[in-house]
Amino acid sequence: GDSVTQMEGPVTLSEEAFLTINCTYTATGYPSLFWYVQYPGEGLQLLLKATKADDKGSNKGFEATYRKETTSFHLEKGSVQVSDSAVYFCALAPGSQGNLIFGKGTKLSVKP
Amino acid sequence: DAGVIQSPRHEVTEMGQEVTLRCKPISGHDYLFWYRQTMMRGLELLIYFNNNVPIDDSGMPEDRFSAKMPNASFSTLKIQPSEPRDSAVYFCASSSQGSKAGNTIYFGEGSWLTVV
């Protein structure tokens, strides 16, 4: 079945460091791909998304490119801030269904 | 516009008691989802509805769990009887047309359940 695999955390970085969180997926057809972020004590909120191959989603300095050939949707940010500390979830929308399938999440801690 | 509203935000209950979690989706949304989050299992889809009809309940762990959506603006998730292993954060989420074509699913702030 469809699934999402993302890198294990936690990830600890210093402020202004470069961030990459890897995400790969298995799916039939051409799913839409998402990154959600969960700040401490809050629900998940959409960070960015891409709906077709080679699309790049971006928001708040974060970027991810939908790579069909490598079935990947890696999250990147050039310079992280303490306020980026959160749990990041990669997700896919399987085909014509309405739900989302999430990865296990990667906890990011950014130190000043 | 108000987001997805969940209640209670926090609940501590004794094993064996009935727990009812409530959700008000965003007005106009036709999909509603219940997810459970734990450290061990991550984020799991329990059930989702489309136009108040359950579409997929394969994630509901066992018969102790039930979910209803009597109308477009209200849903409940009930656990009876509750057990300590049910302790988790339960999220309700809603969306217009679900995740199709990249539509966003909006999450509530969660109901933090502790069963002692």
Coordinates of C-alpha atoms in Angstrom, one line a residue:
Chain A
G1 CA 0.0 0.0 0.0
D2 CA 0.9 3.7 -0.1
S3 CA 3.4 4.8 2.5
V4 CA 5.7 7.6 3.5
T5 CA 9.2 7.2 5.0
Q6 CA 11.0 10.1 6.6
M7 CA 14.3 10.3 8.4
E8 CA 14.4 9.5 12.0
G9 CA 14.9 12.2 14.5
P10 CA 15.6 14.0 16.5
V11 CA 17.6 16.5 14.6
T12 CA 19.5 19.2 16.5
L13 CA 21.0 22.1 14.7
S14 CA 22.5 25.5 15.5
E15 CA 20.8 28.6 14.5
E16 CA 21.5 29.6 10.8
A17 CA 22.5 26.0 9.9
F18 CA 21.2 24.3 6.7
L19 CA 18.3 21.9 7.2
T20 CA 17.4 18.8 5.2
I21 CA 14.8 16.3 6.2
N22 CA 14.5 13.4 3.9
C23 CA 11.2 12.0 2.8
T24 CA 10.5 9.2 0.3
Y25 CA 7.2 7.7 -0.7
T26 CA 5.6 4.6 -2.2
A27 CA 2.3 5.2 -4.1
T28 CA 0.4 4.1 -7.1
G29 CA -0.4 6.9 -9.5
Y30 CA 0.6 10.5 -8.9
P31 CA -0.2 11.6 -5.3
S32 CA 0.0 15.1 -4.0
L33 CA 2.7 15.6 -1.4
F34 CA 2.7 17.7 1.7
W35 CA 4.8 18.9 4.6
Y36 CA 3.0 19.6 7.8
V37 CA 4.5 21.2 10.9
Q38 CA 3.5 20.7 14.6
Y39 CA 4.7 23.2 17.1
P40 CA 4.7 22.2 20.8
G41 CA 1.2 21.7 22.2
E42 CA -0.5 22.5 18.9
G43 CA -2.2 20.7 16.0
L44 CA -0.6 20.2 12.7
Q45 CA -0.6 22.9 10.1
L46 CA 0.3 22.9 6.5
L47 CA 3.8 24.1 5.7
L48 CA 3.9 23.5 1.9
K49 CA 2.7 21.2 -0.8
A50 CA 3.2 20.1 -4.4
T51 CA 0.7 18.4 -6.6
K52 CA 2.7 17.2 -9.5
A53 CA 6.2 16.1 -10.5
D54 CA 8.8 18.8 -10.5
D55 CA 6.6 21.2 -8.6
K56 CA 8.4 23.1 -5.8
G57 CA 6.4 24.0 -2.7
S58 CA 7.7 26.8 -0.6
N59 CA 6.7 28.7 2.5
K60 CA 8.5 30.6 5.3
G61 CA 11.9 29.9 3.8
F62 CA 11.3 26.1 3.5
E63 CA 11.3 24.4 0.2
A64 CA 10.6 20.9 -1.2
T65 CA 10.6 19.6 -4.7
Y66 CA 8.4 16.7 -5.9
R67 CA 10.8 14.3 -7.5
K68 CA 9.0 11.5 -9.3
E69 CA 12.1 9.7 -10.5
T70 CA 13.4 9.3 -7.0
T71 CA 10.0 9.3 -5.3
S72 CA 11.2 11.9 -2.9
F73 CA 10.0 15.2 -1.4
H74 CA 12.9 16.4 0.8
L75 CA 12.4 19.4 3.0
E76 CA 15.1 22.1 3.0
K77 CA 15.8 25.4 4.6
G78 CA 18.9 27.5 4.1
S79 CA 19.1 29.0 7.6
V80 CA 17.0 27.7 10.5
Q81 CA 15.9 29.8 13.4
V82 CA 15.1 28.8 17.0
S83 CA 11.4 29.4 16.2
D84 CA 11.6 26.5 13.6
S85 CA 11.9 24.0 16.4
A86 CA 8.9 21.7 15.9
V87 CA 8.0 18.3 14.5
Y88 CA 7.8 18.0 10.7
F89 CA 5.6 15.5 9.0
C90 CA 5.8 14.4 5.4
A91 CA 2.5 13.2 3.9
L92 CA 0.9 12.0 0.7
A93 CA -2.7 12.1 -0.6
P94 CA -3.3 8.6 -2.1
G95 CA -5.1 8.8 -5.5
S96 CA -8.7 9.6 -5.4
Q97 CA -9.2 9.1 -1.7
G98 CA -9.6 12.1 0.5
N99 CA -7.3 11.2 3.4
L100 CA -3.6 11.8 4.1
I101 CA -0.9 9.2 4.9
F102 CA 1.7 10.6 7.2
G103 CA 5.3 9.7 7.9
K104 CA 6.3 9.2 11.6
G105 CA 7.5 12.8 11.9
T106 CA 11.0 14.3 12.5
K107 CA 11.6 16.4 15.6
L108 CA 13.8 19.4 14.9
S109 CA 15.5 21.3 17.7
V110 CA 17.4 24.5 16.9
K111 CA 19.8 25.9 19.5
P112 CA 20.8 29.5 19.7
Chain B
D1 CA -13.0 32.1 10.2
A2 CA -12.9 29.7 13.1
G3 CA -10.7 26.7 12.7
V4 CA -11.5 23.1 13.7
I5 CA -12.7 23.2 17.3
Q6 CA -12.1 20.2 19.6
S7 CA -13.3 19.6 23.1
P8 CA -12.2 18.8 25.7
R9 CA -8.6 20.0 25.3
H10 CA -7.4 17.8 28.2
E11 CA -9.1 14.9 29.9
V12 CA -7.9 12.6 32.6
T13 CA -10.1 9.6 33.3
E14 CA -10.1 6.3 35.1
M15 CA -9.8 3.0 33.3
G16 CA -13.2 1.7 32.4
Q17 CA -14.9 5.0 32.1
E18 CA -16.5 6.3 28.9
V19 CA -14.7 9.1 27.1
T20 CA -16.4 11.3 24.5
L21 CA -14.3 13.6 22.3
R22 CA -16.1 16.3 20.3
C23 CA -15.3 18.1 17.1
K24 CA -16.7 21.0 15.1
P25 CA -15.3 21.1 11.6
I26 CA -14.7 24.3 9.6
S27 CA -18.0 25.4 8.1
G28 CA -18.5 24.2 4.6
H29 CA -16.0 21.4 4.8
D30 CA -17.3 18.0 3.6
Y31 CA -14.5 15.8 4.9
L32 CA -13.8 15.1 8.6
F33 CA -11.0 13.0 9.9
W34 CA -10.1 11.6 13.3
Y35 CA -6.4 10.9 14.0
R36 CA -4.6 9.6 17.0
Q37 CA -1.0 10.5 17.9
T38 CA 1.3 8.6 20.2
M39 CA 5.0 8.5 20.7
M40 CA 5.2 4.8 19.7
R41 CA 2.9 4.8 16.7
G42 CA 3.1 8.3 15.4
L43 CA 0.0 9.8 13.7
E44 CA -2.7 7.2 12.8
L45 CA -5.9 7.8 10.8
L46 CA -8.7 6.3 12.8
I47 CA -11.7 7.1 10.6
Y48 CA -12.9 9.7 8.1
F49 CA -16.2 10.9 6.9
N50 CA -17.4 12.4 3.7
N51 CA -20.7 14.3 3.8
N52 CA -21.3 12.8 7.2
V53 CA -20.9 9.2 5.9
P54 CA -18.0 7.1 7.3
I55 CA -15.8 6.2 4.3
D56 CA -12.9 4.3 6.0
D57 CA -12.9 3.1 9.6
S58 CA -10.2 0.5 9.1
G59 CA -8.0 2.4 11.5
M60 CA -10.4 2.2 14.5
P61 CA -8.4 0.0 16.9
E62 CA -11.3 -2.1 18.2
D63 CA -14.9 -2.2 19.1
R64 CA -14.4 0.0 22.1
F65 CA -14.0 2.9 19.7
S66 CA -16.9 4.4 17.8
A67 CA -17.3 7.6 15.8
K68 CA -20.4 9.4 14.7
M69 CA -21.2 12.4 12.6
P70 CA -24.9 13.3 13.0
N71 CA -24.6 16.5 10.9
A72 CA -22.2 18.5 9.0
S73 CA -21.1 20.6 12.0
F74 CA -20.4 18.0 14.7
S75 CA -18.7 14.7 15.2
T76 CA -17.9 12.6 18.2
L77 CA -15.3 9.9 19.0
K78 CA -16.2 7.7 21.8
I79 CA -14.2 5.2 23.8
Q80 CA -16.0 2.8 26.0
P81 CA -14.6 1.4 28.2
S82 CA -11.3 3.3 28.2
E83 CA -8.0 1.7 28.9
P84 CA -4.5 3.1 29.8
R85 CA -3.2 2.3 26.3
D86 CA -5.8 4.7 24.8
S87 CA -3.8 7.6 26.3
A88 CA -2.9 9.8 23.3
V89 CA -3.6 13.0 21.6
Y90 CA -6.7 12.8 19.4
F91 CA -6.9 15.2 16.5
C92 CA -9.9 16.1 14.5
A93 CA -9.3 17.6 11.0
S94 CA -11.5 18.8 8.2
S95 CA -11.2 19.7 4.6
S96 CA -13.1 20.7 1.5
Q97 CA -13.0 17.8 -0.9
G98 CA -10.4 16.0 1.2
S99 CA -6.8 15.9 0.1
K100 CA -7.7 15.5 -3.5
A101 CA -5.7 17.7 -5.9
G102 CA -3.6 19.0 -3.1
N103 CA -6.4 20.4 -0.9
T104 CA -5.3 21.3 2.6
I105 CA -6.5 19.4 5.6
Y106 CA -6.9 21.6 8.6
F107 CA -6.3 20.2 12.1
G108 CA -7.7 21.1 15.4
E109 CA -5.5 21.6 18.5
G110 CA -6.1 18.1 19.7
S111 CA -7.7 16.5 22.7
W112 CA -5.0 15.2 25.2
L113 CA -6.4 12.0 26.8
T114 CA -4.9 10.3 29.8
V115 CA -6.4 7.1 31.1
V116 CA -5.2 6.1 34.5

